[in-house]
Short mmCIF file of C-alpha atoms and ligand atoms in Angstrom, two decimals:
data_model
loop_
_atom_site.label_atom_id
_atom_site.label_comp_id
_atom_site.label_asym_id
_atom_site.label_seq_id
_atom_site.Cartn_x
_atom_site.Cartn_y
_atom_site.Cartn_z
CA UNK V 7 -13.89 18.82 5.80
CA UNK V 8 -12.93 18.17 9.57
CA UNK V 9 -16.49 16.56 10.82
CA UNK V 10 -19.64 15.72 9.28
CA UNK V 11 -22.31 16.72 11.89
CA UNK V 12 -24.72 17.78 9.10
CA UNK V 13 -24.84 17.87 5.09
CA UNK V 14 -25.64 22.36 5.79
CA UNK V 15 -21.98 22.02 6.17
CA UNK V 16 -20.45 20.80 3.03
CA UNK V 17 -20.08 22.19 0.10
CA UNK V 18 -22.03 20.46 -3.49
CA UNK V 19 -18.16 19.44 -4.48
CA UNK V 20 -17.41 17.65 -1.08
CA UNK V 21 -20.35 16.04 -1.25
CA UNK V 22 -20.22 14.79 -4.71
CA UNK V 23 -16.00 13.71 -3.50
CA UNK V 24 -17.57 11.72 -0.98
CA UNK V 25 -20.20 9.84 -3.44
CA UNK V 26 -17.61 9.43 -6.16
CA UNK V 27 -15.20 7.51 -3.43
CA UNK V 28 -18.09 5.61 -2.02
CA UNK V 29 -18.51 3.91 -5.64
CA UNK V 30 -15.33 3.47 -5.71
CA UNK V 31 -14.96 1.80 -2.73
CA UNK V 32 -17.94 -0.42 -3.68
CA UNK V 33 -16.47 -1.44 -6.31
CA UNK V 34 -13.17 -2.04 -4.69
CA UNK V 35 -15.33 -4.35 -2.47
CA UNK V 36 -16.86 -6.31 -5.09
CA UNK V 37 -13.78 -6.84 -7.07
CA UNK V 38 -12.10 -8.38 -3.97
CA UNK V 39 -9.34 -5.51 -3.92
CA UNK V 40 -10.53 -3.60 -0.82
CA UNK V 41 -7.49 -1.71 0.59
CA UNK V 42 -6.86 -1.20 4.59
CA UNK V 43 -6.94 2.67 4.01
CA UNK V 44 -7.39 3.06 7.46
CA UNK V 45 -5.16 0.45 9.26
CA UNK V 46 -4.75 1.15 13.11
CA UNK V 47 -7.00 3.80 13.18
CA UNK V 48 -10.03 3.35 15.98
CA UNK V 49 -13.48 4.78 15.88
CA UNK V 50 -15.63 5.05 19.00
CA UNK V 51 -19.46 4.86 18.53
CA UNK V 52 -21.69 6.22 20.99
CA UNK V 53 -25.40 4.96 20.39
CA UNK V 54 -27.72 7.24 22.84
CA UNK V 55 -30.69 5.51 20.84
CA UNK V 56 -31.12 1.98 19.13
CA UNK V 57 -29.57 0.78 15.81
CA UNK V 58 -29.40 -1.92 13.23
CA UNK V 59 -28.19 -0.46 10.01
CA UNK V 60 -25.98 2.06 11.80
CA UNK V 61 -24.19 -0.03 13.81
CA UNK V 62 -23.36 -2.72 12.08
CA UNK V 63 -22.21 -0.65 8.38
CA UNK V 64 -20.05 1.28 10.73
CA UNK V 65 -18.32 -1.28 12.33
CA UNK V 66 -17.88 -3.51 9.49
CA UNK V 67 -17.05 -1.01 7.16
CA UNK V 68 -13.93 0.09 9.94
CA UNK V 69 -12.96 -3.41 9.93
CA UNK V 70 -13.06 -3.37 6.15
CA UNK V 71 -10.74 -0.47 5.73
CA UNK V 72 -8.55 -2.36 8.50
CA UNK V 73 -8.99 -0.22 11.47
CA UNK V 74 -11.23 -1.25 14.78
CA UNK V 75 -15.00 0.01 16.18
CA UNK V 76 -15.84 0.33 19.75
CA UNK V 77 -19.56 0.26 20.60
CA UNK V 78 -20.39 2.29 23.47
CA UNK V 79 -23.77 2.06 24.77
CA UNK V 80 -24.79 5.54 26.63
CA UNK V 81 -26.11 4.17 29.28
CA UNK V 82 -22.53 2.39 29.90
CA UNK V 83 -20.91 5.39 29.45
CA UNK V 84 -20.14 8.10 32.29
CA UNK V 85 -22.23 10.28 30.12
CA UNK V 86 -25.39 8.41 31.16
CA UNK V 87 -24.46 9.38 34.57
CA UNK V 88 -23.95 13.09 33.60
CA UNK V 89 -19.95 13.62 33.07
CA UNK V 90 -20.07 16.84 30.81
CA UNK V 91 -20.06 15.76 26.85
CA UNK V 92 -16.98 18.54 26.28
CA UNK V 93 -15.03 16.48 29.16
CA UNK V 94 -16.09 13.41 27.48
CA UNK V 95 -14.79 14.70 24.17
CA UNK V 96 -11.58 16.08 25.63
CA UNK V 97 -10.91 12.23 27.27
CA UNK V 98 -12.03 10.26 24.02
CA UNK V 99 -9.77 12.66 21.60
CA UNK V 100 -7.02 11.13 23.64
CA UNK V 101 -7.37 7.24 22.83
CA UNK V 102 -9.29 7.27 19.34
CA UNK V 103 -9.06 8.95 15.83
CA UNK V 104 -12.72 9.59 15.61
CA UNK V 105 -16.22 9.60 17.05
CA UNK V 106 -19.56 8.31 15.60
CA UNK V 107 -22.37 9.79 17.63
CA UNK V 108 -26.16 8.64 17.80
CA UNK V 109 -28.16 11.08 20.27
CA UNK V 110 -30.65 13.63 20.84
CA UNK V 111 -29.95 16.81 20.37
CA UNK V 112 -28.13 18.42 17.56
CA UNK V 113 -26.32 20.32 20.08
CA UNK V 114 -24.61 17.66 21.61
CA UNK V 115 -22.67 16.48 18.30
CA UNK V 116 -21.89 20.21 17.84
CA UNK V 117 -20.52 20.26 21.13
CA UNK V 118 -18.45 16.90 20.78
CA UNK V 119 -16.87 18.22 17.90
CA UNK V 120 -16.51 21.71 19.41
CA UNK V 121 -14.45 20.46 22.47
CA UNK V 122 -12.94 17.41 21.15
CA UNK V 123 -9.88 17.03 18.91
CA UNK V 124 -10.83 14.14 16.53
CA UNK V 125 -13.30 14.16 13.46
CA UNK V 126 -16.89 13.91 14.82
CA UNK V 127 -19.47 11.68 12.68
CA UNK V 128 -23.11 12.54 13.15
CA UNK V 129 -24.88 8.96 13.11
CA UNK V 130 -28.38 10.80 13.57
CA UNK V 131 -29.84 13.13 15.94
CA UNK V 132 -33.54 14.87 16.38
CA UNK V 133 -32.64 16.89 13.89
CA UNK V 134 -30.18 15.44 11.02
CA UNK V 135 -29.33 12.39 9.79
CA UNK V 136 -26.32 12.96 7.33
CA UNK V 137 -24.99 9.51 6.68
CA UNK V 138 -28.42 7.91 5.75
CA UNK V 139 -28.61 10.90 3.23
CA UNK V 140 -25.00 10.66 1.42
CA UNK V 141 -26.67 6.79 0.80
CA UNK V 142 -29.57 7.78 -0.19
CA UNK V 143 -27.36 10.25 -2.75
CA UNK V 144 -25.04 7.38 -3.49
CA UNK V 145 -28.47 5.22 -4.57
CA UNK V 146 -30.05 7.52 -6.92
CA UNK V 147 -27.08 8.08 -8.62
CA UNK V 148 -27.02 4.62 -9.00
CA UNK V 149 -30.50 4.62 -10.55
CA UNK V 150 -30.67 7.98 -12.35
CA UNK V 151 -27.16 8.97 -13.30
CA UNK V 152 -24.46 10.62 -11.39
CA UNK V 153 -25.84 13.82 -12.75
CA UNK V 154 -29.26 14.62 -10.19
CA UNK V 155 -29.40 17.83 -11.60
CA UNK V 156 -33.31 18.44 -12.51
CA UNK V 157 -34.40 15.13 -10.93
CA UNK V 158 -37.83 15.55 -8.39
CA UNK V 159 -36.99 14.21 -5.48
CA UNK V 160 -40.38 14.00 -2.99
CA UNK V 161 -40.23 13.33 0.76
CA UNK V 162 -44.49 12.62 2.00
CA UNK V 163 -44.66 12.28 5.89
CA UNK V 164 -43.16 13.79 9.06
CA UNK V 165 -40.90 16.85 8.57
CA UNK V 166 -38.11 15.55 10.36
CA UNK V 167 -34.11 13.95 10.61
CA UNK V 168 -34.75 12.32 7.40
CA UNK V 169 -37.08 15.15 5.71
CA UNK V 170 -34.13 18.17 7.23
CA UNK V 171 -31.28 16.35 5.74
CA UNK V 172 -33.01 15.09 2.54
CA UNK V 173 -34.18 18.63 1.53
CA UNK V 174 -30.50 19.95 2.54
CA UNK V 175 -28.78 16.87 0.35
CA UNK V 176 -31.41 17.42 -2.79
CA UNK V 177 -30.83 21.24 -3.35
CA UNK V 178 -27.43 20.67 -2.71
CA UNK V 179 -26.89 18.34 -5.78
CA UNK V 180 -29.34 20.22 -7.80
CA UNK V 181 -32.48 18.26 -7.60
CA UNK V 182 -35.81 19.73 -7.11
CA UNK V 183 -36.96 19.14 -4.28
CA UNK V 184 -41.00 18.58 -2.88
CA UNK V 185 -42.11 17.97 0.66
CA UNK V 186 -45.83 17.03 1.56
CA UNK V 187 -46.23 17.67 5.44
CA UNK V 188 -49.09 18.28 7.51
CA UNK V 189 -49.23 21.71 8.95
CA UNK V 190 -47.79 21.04 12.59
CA UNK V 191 -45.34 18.56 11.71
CA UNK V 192 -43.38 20.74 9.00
CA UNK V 193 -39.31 20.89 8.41
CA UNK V 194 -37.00 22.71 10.79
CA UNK V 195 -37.03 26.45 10.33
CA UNK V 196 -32.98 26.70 9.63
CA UNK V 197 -34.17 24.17 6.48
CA UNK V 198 -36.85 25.85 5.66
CA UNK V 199 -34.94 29.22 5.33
CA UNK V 200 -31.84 26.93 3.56
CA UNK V 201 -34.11 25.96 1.08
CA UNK V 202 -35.59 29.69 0.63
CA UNK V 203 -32.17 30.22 -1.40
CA UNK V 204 -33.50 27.84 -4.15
CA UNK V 205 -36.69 29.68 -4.80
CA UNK V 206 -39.11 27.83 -6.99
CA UNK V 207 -36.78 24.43 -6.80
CA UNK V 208 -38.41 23.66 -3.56
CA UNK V 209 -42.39 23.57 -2.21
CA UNK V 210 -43.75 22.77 1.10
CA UNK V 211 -47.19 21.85 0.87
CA UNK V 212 -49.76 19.32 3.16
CA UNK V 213 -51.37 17.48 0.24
CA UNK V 214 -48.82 14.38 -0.86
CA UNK V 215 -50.97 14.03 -4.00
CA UNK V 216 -49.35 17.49 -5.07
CA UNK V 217 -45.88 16.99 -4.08
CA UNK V 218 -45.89 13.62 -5.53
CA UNK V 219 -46.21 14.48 -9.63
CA UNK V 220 -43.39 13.58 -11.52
CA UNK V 221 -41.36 12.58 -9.17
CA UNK V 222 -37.93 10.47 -9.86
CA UNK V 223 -37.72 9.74 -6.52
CA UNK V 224 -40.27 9.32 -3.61
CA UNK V 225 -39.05 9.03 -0.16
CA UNK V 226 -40.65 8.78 3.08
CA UNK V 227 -40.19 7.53 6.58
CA UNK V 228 -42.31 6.69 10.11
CA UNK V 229 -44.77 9.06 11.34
CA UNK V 230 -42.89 8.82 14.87
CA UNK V 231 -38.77 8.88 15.18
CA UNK V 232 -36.75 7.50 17.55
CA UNK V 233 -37.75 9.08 21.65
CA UNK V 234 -41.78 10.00 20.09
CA UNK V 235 -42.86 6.96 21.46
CA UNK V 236 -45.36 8.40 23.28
CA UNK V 237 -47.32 10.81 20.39
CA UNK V 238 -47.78 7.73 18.45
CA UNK V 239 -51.16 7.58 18.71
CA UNK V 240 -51.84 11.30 18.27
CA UNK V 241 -49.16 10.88 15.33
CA UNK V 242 -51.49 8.16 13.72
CA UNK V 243 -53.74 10.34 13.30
CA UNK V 244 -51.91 13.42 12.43
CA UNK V 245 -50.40 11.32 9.65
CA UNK V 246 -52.99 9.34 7.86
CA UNK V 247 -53.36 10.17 3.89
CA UNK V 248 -49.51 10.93 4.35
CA UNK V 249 -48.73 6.89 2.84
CA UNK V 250 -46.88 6.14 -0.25
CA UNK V 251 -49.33 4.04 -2.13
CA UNK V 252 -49.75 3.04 -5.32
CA UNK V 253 -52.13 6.02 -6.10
CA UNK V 254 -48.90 8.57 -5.31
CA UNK V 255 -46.48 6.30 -7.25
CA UNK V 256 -49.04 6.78 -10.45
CA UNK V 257 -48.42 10.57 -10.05
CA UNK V 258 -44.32 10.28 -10.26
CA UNK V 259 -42.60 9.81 -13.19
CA UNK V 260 -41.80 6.03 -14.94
CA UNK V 261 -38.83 5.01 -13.09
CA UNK V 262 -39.59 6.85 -10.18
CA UNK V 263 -37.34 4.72 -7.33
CA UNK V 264 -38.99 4.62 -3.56
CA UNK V 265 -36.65 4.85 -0.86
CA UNK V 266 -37.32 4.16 3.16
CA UNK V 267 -34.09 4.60 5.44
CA UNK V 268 -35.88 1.78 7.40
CA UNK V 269 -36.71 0.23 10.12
CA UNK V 270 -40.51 0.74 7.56
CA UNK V 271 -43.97 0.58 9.04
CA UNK V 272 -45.80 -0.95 6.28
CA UNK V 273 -49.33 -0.31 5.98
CA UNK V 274 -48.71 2.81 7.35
CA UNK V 275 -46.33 5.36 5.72
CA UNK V 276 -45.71 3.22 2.86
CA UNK V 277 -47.50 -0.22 1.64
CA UNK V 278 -46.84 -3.40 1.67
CA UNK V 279 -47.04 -3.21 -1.91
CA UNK V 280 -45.22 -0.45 -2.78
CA UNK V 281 -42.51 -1.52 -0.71
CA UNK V 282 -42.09 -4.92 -1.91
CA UNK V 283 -42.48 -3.60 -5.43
CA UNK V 284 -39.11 -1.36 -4.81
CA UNK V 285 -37.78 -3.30 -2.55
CA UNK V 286 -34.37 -3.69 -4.63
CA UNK V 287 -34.06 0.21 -4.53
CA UNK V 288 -34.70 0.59 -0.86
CA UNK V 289 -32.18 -2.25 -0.28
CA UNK V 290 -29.57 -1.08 -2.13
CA UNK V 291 -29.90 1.79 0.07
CA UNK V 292 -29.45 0.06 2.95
CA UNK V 293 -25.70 -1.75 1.29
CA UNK V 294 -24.84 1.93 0.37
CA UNK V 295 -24.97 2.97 3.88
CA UNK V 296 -21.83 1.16 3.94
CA UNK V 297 -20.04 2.30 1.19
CA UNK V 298 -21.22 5.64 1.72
CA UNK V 299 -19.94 5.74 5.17
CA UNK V 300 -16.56 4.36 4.50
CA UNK V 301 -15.95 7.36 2.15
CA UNK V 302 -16.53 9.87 5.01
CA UNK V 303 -14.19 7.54 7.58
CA UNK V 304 -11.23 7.80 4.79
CA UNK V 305 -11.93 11.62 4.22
CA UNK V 306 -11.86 12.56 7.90
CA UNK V 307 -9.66 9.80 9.58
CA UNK V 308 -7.24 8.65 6.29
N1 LIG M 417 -31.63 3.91 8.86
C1 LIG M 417 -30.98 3.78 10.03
O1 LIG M 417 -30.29 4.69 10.48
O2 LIG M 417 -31.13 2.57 10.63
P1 LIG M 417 -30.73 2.18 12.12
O3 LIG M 417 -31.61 2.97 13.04
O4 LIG M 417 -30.99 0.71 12.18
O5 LIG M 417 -29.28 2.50 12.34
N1 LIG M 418 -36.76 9.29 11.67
C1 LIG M 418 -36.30 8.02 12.18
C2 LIG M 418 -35.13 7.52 11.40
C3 LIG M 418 -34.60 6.20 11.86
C4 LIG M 418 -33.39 5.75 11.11
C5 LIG M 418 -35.94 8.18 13.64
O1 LIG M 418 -35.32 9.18 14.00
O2 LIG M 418 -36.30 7.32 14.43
#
């Protein structure tokens, strides 16, 4: 494994390497033996859209493993003023060890890898968002067992970053997977024909109240991403009925766990309710981003 740019990448055994070092490294942290696996090395972070969790779990997690972040803002960047991203990546391959990328397109992280000579971190684009996913793994392992094999995992809302990756990260670890979507806002295609492979272990379908039975895990996420700022009211419409509520969570299995990569729009996507009721398991989530993330900087930069 050189980069991660997306989860369609890795193999079922590199991802499960990357969740069983992730607990260990949690547990490393909690037992107050972390190790500076990654002492001198520096990671450059490029944010071309805003971040909490991403930010911060990166950074402290390089500090952590005793190496350094650098938070570079786009807009501070030459990049904002148009210098090519494969000069960029040819110029930043020379001072650090590895990138972390938050931006648009896809393309771009492709490119950044493609050009550049360091390990290349996809920290979400339009289309992916890998890391949140490998957390999302780590936590219902945590929850379910470290075999997912046979668990329901069902994403409700707007086929996008979160749904693409999710479905790709499910069917990878052998987990069925269900999507509820409405018509126009549906998973990429390249999923969509991914998850053709896996015949019957994954549906597509508009009505949440059929994706939703016996579910182990119930996902979702905001009707409009990151640079959709301006749909948001068509979205609003588009989207309503697509709300985890407590009428879904009495279709999924006991001990079905809800998870939201956040920021959450309760009272929209999910309730107030339901989210405070789970809030431990979406939580978690968030810590694991950390742990998650510092087992892909050892693997590609140790
Ligand atoms: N879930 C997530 O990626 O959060 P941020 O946008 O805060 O980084
Ligand atoms: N789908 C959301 C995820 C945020 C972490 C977005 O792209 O804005």
């Amino acid at each position: 494994m050189k980069h991660l740019l997306k989860l369609l990448d890795l193999t079922p055994d590199e991802i499960k390497g990357i969740l069983d070092l992730a607990d260990e490294l949690k547990a490393e942290l909690k037992a107050g033996r972390a190790e500076p696996r990654l002492k001198g090395k520096t990671l450059g972070m490029i944010f071309q859209k805003s971040s909490t969790r991403t930010r911060v779990s990166f950074e402290a997690g390089m500090y952590q493993l005793g190496g350094m972040a650098l938070f570079l803002s786009a807009n501070d960047l030459q990049i904002g003023r148009g210098e090519p991203v494969e000069d960029t990546a040819r110029v930043l391959s020379r001072y650090l060890d590895g990138i972390m990328i938050r931006t648009y397109a896809q393309e771009e992280v492709e490119n950044l890898a493609k050009y550049g000579s360091i390990p290349v971190i996809n920290g979400l684009t339009d289309m992916f968002h890998p890391c949140q996913v490998l957390a999302d793994l780590m936590t219902m392992r945590e929850y379910h067992g470290k075999n997912l094999t046979g668990k329901k995992l069902c994403f409700i809302g707007d086929g996008n970053n979160m749904a693409n990756s999710l479905i790709v990260g499910g069917l990878k670890m052998g987990m069925k997977v269900s999507c509820a979507c409405p018509e126009n806002y549906r998973p990429h295609p390249t999923v969509l024909e991914f998850a053709k492979a896996y015949g019957e272990k994954f549906s597509l379908t508009s009505k949440p109240e059929e994706a939703a039975v016996n579910a182990d895990v119930m996902v979702t996420d905001v009707w409009a991403s990151m640079g959709q700022e301006k749909e948001k009211a068509e979205r609003e419409i588009a989207f309503r009925g697509y709300q985890v509520n407590d009428a879904i969570m009495a279709l999924a299995n006991t001990g079905c766990i809800v998870q939201h990569c956040l920021p959450a729009h309760k009272g929209e996507e999910i309730t107030y309710e339901v989210f405070e009721a789970h809030a431990n398991e979406i939580f978690d989530e968030a810590e694991n981003r950390l742990h998650a993330q510092k087992a892909v900087l050892v693997k590609l930069l140790g």
